[in-house]
CSV table of C-alpha atoms in Angstrom, one decimal:
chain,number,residue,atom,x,y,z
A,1,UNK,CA,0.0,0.0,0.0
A,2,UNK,CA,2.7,2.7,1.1
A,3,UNK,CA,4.5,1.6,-1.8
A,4,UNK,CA,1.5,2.7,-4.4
A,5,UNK,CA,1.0,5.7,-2.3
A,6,UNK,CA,4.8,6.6,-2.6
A,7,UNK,CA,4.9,5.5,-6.5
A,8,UNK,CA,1.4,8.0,-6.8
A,9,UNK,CA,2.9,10.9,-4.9
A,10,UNK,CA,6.2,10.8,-7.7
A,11,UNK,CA,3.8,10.5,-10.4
A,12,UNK,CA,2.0,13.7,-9.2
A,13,UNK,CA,5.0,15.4,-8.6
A,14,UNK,CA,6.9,14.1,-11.9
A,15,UNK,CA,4.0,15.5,-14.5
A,16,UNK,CA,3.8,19.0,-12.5
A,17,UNK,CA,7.3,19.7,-12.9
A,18,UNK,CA,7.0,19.6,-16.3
A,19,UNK,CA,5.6,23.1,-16.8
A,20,UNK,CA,5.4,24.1,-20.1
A,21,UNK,CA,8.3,22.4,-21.5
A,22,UNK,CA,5.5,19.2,-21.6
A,23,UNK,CA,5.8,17.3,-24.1
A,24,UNK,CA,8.8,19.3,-25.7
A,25,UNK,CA,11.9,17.6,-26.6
A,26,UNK,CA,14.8,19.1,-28.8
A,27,UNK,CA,17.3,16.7,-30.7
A,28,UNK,CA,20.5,16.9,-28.9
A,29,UNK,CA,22.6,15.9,-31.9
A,30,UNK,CA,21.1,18.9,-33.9
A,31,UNK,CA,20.4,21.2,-31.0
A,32,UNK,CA,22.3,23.9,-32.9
A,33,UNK,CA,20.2,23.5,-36.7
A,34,UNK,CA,17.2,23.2,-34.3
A,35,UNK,CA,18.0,26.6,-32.3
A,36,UNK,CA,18.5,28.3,-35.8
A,37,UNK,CA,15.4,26.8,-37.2
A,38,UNK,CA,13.2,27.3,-33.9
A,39,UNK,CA,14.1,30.4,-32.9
A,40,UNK,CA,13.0,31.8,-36.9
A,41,UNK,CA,9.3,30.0,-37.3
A,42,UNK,CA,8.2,30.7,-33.6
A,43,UNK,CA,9.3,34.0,-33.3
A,44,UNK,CA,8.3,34.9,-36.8
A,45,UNK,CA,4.3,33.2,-35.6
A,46,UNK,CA,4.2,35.5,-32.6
A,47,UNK,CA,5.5,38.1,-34.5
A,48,UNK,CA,3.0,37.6,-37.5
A,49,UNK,CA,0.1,37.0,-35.2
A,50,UNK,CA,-3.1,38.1,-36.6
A,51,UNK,CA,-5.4,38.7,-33.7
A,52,UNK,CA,-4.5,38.0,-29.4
A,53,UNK,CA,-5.3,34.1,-29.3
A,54,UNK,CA,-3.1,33.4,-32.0
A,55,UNK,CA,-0.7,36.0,-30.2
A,56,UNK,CA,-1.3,34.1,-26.8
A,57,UNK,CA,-1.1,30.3,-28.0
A,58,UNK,CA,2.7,31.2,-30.1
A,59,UNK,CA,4.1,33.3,-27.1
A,60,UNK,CA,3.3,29.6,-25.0
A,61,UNK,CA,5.2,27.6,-27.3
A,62,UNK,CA,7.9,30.0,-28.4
A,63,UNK,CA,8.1,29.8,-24.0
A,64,UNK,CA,8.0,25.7,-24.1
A,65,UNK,CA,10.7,25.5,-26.3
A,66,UNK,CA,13.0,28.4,-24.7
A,67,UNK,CA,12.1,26.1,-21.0
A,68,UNK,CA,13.2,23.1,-23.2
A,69,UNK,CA,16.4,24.5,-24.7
A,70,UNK,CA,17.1,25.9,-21.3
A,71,UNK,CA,16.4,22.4,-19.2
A,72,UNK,CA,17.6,20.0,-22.3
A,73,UNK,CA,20.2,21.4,-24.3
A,74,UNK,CA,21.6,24.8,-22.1
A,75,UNK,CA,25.4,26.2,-23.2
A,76,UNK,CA,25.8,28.3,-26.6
A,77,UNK,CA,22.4,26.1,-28.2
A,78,UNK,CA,20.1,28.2,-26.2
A,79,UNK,CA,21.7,31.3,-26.3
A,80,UNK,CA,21.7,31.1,-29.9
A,81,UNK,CA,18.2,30.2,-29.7
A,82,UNK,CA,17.9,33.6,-27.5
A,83,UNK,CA,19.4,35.8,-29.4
A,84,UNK,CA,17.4,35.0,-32.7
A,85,UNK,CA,14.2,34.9,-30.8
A,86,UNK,CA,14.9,38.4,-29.7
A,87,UNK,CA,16.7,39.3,-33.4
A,88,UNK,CA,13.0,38.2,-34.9
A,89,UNK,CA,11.3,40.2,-31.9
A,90,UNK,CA,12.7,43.7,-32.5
A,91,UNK,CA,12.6,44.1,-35.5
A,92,UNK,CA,9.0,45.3,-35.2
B,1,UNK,CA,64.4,11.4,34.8
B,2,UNK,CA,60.7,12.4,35.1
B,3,UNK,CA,62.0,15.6,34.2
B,4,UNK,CA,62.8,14.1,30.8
B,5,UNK,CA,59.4,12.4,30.2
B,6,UNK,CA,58.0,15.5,30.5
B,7,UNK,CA,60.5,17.7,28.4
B,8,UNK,CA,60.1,14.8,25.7
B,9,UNK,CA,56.2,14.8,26.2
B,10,UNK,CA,55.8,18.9,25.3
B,11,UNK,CA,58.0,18.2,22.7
B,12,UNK,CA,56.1,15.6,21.4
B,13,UNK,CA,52.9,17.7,22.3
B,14,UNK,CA,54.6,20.9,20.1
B,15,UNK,CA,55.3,19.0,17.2
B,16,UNK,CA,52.0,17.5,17.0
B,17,UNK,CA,50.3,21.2,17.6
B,18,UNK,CA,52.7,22.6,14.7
B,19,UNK,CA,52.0,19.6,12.3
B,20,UNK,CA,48.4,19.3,12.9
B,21,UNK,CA,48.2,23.3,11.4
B,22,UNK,CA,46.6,23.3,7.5
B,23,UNK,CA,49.4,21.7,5.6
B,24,UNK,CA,48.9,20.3,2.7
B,25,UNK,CA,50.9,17.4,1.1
B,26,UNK,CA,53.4,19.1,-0.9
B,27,UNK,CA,55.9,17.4,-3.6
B,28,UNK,CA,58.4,20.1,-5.6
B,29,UNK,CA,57.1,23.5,-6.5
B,30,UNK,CA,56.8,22.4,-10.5
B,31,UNK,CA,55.1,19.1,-9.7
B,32,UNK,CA,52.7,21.4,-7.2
B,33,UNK,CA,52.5,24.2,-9.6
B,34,UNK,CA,51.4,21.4,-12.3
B,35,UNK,CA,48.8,20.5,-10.0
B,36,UNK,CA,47.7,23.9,-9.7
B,37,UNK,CA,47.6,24.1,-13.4
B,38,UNK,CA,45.2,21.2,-13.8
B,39,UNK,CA,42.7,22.6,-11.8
B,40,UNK,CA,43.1,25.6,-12.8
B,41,UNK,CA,42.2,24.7,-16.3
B,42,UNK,CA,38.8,23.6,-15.3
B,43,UNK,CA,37.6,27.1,-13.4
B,44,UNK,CA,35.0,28.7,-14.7
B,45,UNK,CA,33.1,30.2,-11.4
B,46,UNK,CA,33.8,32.1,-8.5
B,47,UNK,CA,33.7,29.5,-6.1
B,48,UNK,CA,35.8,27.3,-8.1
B,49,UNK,CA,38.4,30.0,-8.2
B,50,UNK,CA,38.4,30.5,-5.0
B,51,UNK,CA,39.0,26.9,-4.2
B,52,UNK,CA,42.4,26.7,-6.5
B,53,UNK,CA,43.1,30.1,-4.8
B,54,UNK,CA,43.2,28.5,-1.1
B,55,UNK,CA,44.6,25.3,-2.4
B,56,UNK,CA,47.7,27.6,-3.8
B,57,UNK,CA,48.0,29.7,-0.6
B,58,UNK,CA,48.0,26.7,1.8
B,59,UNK,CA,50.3,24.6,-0.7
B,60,UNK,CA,52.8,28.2,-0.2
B,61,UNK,CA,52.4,27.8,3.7
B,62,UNK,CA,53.4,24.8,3.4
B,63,UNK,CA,56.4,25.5,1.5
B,64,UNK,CA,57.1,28.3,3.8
B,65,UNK,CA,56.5,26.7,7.3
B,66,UNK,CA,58.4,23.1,6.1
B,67,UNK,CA,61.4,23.9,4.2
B,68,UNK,CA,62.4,27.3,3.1
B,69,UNK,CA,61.4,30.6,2.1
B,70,UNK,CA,63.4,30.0,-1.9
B,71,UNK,CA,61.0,26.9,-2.4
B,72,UNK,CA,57.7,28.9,-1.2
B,73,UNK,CA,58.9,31.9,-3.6
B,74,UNK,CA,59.9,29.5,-6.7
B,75,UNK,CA,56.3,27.8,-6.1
B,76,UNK,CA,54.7,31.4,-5.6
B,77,UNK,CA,56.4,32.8,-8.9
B,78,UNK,CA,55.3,29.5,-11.2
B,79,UNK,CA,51.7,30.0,-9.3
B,80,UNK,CA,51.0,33.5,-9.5
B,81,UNK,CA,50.5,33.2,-13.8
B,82,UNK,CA,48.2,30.2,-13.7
B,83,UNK,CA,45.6,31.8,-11.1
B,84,UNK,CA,45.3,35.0,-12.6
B,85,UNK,CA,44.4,33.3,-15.8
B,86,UNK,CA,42.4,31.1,-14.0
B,87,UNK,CA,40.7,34.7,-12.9
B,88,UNK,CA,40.6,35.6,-16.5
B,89,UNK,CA,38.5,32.4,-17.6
B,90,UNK,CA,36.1,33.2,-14.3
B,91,UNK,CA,36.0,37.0,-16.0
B,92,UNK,CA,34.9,35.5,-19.2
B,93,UNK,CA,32.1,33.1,-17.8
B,94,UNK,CA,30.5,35.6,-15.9
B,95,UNK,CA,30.4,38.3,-19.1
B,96,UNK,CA,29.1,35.6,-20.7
B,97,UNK,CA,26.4,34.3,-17.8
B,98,UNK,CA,25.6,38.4,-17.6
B,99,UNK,CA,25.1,38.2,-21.5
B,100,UNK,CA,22.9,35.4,-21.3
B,101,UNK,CA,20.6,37.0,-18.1
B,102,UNK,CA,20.4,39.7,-20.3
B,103,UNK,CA,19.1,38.2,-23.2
B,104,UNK,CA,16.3,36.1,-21.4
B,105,UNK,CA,15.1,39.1,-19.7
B,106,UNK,CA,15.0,41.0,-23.0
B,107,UNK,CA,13.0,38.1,-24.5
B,108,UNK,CA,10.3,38.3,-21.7
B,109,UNK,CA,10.2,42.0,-22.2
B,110,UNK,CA,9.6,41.8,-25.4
B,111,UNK,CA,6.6,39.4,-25.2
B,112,UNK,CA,5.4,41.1,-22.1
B,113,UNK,CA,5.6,45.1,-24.2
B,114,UNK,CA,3.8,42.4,-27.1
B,115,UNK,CA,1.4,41.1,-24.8
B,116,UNK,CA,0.2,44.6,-23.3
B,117,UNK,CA,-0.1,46.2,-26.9
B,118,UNK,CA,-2.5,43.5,-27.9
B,119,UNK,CA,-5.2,43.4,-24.8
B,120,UNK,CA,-4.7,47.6,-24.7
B,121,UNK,CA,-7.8,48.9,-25.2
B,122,UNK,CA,-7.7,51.7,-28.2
B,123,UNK,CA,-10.2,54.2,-28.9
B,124,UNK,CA,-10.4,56.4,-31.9
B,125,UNK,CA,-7.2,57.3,-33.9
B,126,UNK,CA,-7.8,60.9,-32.6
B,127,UNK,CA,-7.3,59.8,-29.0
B,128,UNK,CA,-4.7,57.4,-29.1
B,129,UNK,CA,-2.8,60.1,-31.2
B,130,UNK,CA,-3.6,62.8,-28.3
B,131,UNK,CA,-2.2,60.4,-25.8
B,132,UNK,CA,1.1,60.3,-27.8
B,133,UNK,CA,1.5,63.9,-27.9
B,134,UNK,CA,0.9,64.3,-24.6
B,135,UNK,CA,3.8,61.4,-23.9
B,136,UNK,CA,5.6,63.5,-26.0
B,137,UNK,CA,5.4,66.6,-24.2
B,138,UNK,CA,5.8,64.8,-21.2
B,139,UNK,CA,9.0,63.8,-22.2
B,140,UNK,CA,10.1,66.4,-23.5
B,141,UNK,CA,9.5,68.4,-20.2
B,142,UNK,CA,11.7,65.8,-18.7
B,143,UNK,CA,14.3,66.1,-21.1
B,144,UNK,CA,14.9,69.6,-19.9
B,145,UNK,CA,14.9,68.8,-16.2
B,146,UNK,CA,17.7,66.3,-17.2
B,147,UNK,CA,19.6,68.8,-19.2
B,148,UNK,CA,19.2,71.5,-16.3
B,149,UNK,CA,20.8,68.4,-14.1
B,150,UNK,CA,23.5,67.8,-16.5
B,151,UNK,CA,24.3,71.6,-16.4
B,152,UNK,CA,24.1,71.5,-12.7
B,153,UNK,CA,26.6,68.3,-12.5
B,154,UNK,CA,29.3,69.9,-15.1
B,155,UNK,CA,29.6,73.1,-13.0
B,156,UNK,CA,29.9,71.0,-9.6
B,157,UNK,CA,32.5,68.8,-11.2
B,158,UNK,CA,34.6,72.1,-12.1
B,159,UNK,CA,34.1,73.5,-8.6
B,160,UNK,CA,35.4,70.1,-6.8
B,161,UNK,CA,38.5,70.8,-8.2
B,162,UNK,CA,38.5,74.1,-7.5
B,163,UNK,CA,37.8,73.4,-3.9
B,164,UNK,CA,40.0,70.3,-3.4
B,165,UNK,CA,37.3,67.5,-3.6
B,166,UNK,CA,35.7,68.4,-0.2
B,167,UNK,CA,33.7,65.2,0.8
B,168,UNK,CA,30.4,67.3,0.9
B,169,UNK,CA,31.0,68.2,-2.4
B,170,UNK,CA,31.4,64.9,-3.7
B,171,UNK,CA,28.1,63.3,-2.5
B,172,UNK,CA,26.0,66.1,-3.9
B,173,UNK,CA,27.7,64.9,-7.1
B,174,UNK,CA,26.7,61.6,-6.5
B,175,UNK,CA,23.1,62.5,-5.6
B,176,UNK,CA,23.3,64.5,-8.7
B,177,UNK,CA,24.4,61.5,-11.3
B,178,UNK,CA,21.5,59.2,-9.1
B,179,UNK,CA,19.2,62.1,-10.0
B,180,UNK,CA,20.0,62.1,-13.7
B,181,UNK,CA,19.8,58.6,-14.0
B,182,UNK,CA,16.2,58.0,-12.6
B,183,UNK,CA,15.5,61.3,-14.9
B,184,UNK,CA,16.8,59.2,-17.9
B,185,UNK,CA,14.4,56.1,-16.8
B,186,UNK,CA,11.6,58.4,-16.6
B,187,UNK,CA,12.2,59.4,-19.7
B,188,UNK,CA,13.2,55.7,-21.3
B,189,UNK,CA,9.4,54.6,-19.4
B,190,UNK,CA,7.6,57.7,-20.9
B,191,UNK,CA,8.9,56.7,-24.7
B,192,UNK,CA,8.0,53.0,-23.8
B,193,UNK,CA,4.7,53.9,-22.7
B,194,UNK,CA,4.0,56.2,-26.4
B,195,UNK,CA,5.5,53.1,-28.2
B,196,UNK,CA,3.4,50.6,-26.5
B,197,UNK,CA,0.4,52.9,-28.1
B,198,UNK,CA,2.1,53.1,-31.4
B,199,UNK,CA,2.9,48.9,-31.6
B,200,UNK,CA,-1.0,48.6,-30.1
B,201,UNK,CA,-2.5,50.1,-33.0
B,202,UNK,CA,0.0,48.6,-35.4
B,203,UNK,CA,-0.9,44.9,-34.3
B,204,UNK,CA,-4.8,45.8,-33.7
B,205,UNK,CA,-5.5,47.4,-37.2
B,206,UNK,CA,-2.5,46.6,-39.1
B,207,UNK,CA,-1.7,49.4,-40.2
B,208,UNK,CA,0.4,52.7,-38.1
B,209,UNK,CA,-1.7,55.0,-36.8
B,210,UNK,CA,-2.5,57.9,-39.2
B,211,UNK,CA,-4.8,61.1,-37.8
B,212,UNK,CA,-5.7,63.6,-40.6
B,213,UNK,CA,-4.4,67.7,-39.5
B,214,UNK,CA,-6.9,70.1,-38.6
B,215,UNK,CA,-7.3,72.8,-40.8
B,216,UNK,CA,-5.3,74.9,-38.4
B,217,UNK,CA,-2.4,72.6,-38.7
B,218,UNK,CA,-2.5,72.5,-42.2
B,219,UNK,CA,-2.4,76.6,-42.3
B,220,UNK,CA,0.5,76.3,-39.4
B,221,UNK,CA,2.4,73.4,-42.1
B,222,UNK,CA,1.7,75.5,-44.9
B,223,UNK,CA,3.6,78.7,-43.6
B,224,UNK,CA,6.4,77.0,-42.9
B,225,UNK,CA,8.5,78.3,-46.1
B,226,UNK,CA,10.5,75.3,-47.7
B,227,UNK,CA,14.1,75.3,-47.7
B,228,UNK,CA,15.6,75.9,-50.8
B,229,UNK,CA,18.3,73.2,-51.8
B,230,UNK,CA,21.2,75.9,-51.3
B,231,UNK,CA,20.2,76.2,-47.8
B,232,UNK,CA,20.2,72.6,-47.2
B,233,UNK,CA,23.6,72.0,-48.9
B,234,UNK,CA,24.9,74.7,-46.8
C-alpha cells in the first residue's frame, strides 16, 4: 500500500514539474540546426500573429521551447536560440 | 628522569600542535605548480576559483613553514600566472552568464511590451494620437529637467576641483548622477509607454496609426517656407 501511495505521490510530482516544457523535446545531436530553425518559425508566428489568441497560444510555445532549450540542451544552443528569438522580436 | 618524560612529552605535544596546522601534502614546486595548473584549467566560477586560490596559498604555507622561504617563492612565482588566468577564464564566464541573463530578460520584455499592446484597449485614432503627444510633451519636459541636471553636474564637477574635492562636495555629485539617471528612466518609461500605443494600433489594425491635420495645422504646415536646396547643402 505505502509503496502505491509513494509511486502516486512521484507520479503527481513528476507531470507537474514539467511546466510548459511538456511534451517538448529538442534533438540533442542537432540542437544547434534546431536553435537556428526554432528560434526563426516561432518568433516569426508570434511576430505575424493576426489577432490575441493566435498572439497568446505562439508566445506559449515559443516559451515551451526556450524552458526546453534551457532544461535540455543549455550552453551556446540556447543562447543562440535567444538571441534570434529576440533578433526576430525587434525588428517590429 | 621524570623531568625528561616530560620535556620529551611537550616536545612531542609541540610538534603535534605545529603539524596538525593546514598543511597540505606538498611534492616540488613544479610538480605542485602542475597540480595547480590542472585545476586551474577547469575554473569557470567564482567559487571554483576560490578553491584553487586556497589550495595555492595553503600549498605556499606549506612550502614556507616546512622547508624554506626559496622553495615557497619559486612555487609562488610558477603560481601567480596560472591563477590569474584562471581569474581571466572566471571574468569570461561571468560576461558571458551576464550576456545570457540579459538576453532572457530582453525576451520576456519583449513578449510582455507584445502582450500589453495586444489586450490595450484603443479608442479612436484621434485619441490614441492625443495620448502620444501628450507622452511626447511629457517627455520632452523631462528632457529639460535632465539637461538642467546635467548643467548642474558639469559646473559642480569644475568646482570640486576648484575646492579640493571636499567630501560634501562629492556626495552632492553623486546625488546629482542618481538624480539624472532615474531622470533618464523616466524618460526611457515615458517613450515606452508612447510606443506601446504606437505597436498597439499597429498589431490591432494593421496598419500605423495615421490622424488627418486640422485645418489649423494645415495653415501652421503650410507657412512654414521650404528650404531651398542651397540652404540645405549649406
Amino acid at each position: 500500500m505505502k509503496k502505491i501511495v509513494v509511486m502516486c505521490v512521484a507520479t503527481v510530482a513528476f507531470a507537474s514539474c514539467g511546466g510548459n516544457a511538456e511534451g517538448v523535446t529538442i534533438d540533442e545531436q542537432n540542437a544547434m540546426n534546431a536553435a537556428y530553425d526554432l528560434s526563426y518559425e516561432l518568433a516569426t508566428a508570434v511576430v505575424e500573429a493576426k489577432n490575441y489568441e493566435e498572439f497568446k497560444s505562439a508566445r506559449e510555445a515559443l516559451e515551451s521551447y526556450e524552458e526546453a532549450f534551457r532544461e535540455q540542451i543549455g550552453g551556446e544552443e540556447y543562447l543562440i536560440f535567444l538571441e534570434e528569438t529576440n533578433a526576430v522580436l525587434n525588428e517590429m | 628522569m621524570k623531568k625528561i618524560i616530560n620535556i620529551l612529552a611537550l616536545a612531542v605535544v609541540a610538534i603535534a600542535v605545529t603539524s596538525c596546522g593546514s598543511h597540505t601534502a606538498v611534492t616540488t614546486p613544479m610538480r605542485d605548480a602542475q597540480q595547480i595548473a590542472y585545476l586551474a584549467e577547469t575554473v569557470t566560477s567564482e567559487a571554483e576559483l576560490r578553491q584553487v586560490e586556497k589550495l595555492a596559498a595553503e600549498m605556499e604555507h606549506t612550502y614556507r613553514t616546512s622547508f624554506n622561504g626559496a622553495k615557497a617563492r619559486e612555487f609562488k612565482r610558477l603560481v601567480e600566472p596560472i591563477l590569474n588566468e584562471a581569474g581571466d577564464r572566471r571574468d569570461m564566464y561571468r560576461e558571458a552568464e551576464e550576456w545570457l541573463k540579459g538576453q532572457q530578460t530582453l525576451l520576456h520584455s519583449n513578449l510582455d511590451d507584445l502582450d500589453r499592446a495586444w489586450s490595450m484597449e484603443l479608442g479612436s485614432a484621434e485619441e490614441e494620437w492625443a495620448k502620444i503627444e501628450a507622452k511626447a510633451v511629457e517627455a520632452l519636459a523631462l528632457v529639460d529637467e535632465a539637461s538642467e541636471i546635467e548643467a548642474r553636474k558639469e559646473q559642480l564637477a569644475m568646482d570640486i576641483v576648484e575646492a579640493g574635492y571636499p567630501e560634501s562636495m562629492l556626495n552632492e555629485l553623486g546625488e546629482l548622477e542618481d538624480a539624472l539617471e532615474a531622470k533618464a528612466s523616466e524618460i526611457e518609461a515615458v517613450a515606452k509607454e508612447s510606443n506601446i500605443i504606437i505597436l498597439a494600433w499597429q498589431l490591432q489594425h494593421g496598419e500605423d496609426i495615421c490622424v488627418l491635420m486640422t485645418p489649423e495645422e494645415e495653415a501652421e504646415v503650410a507657412d512654414i517656407e521650404p528650404l531651398a536646396v542651397e540652404d540645405v547643402a549649406k
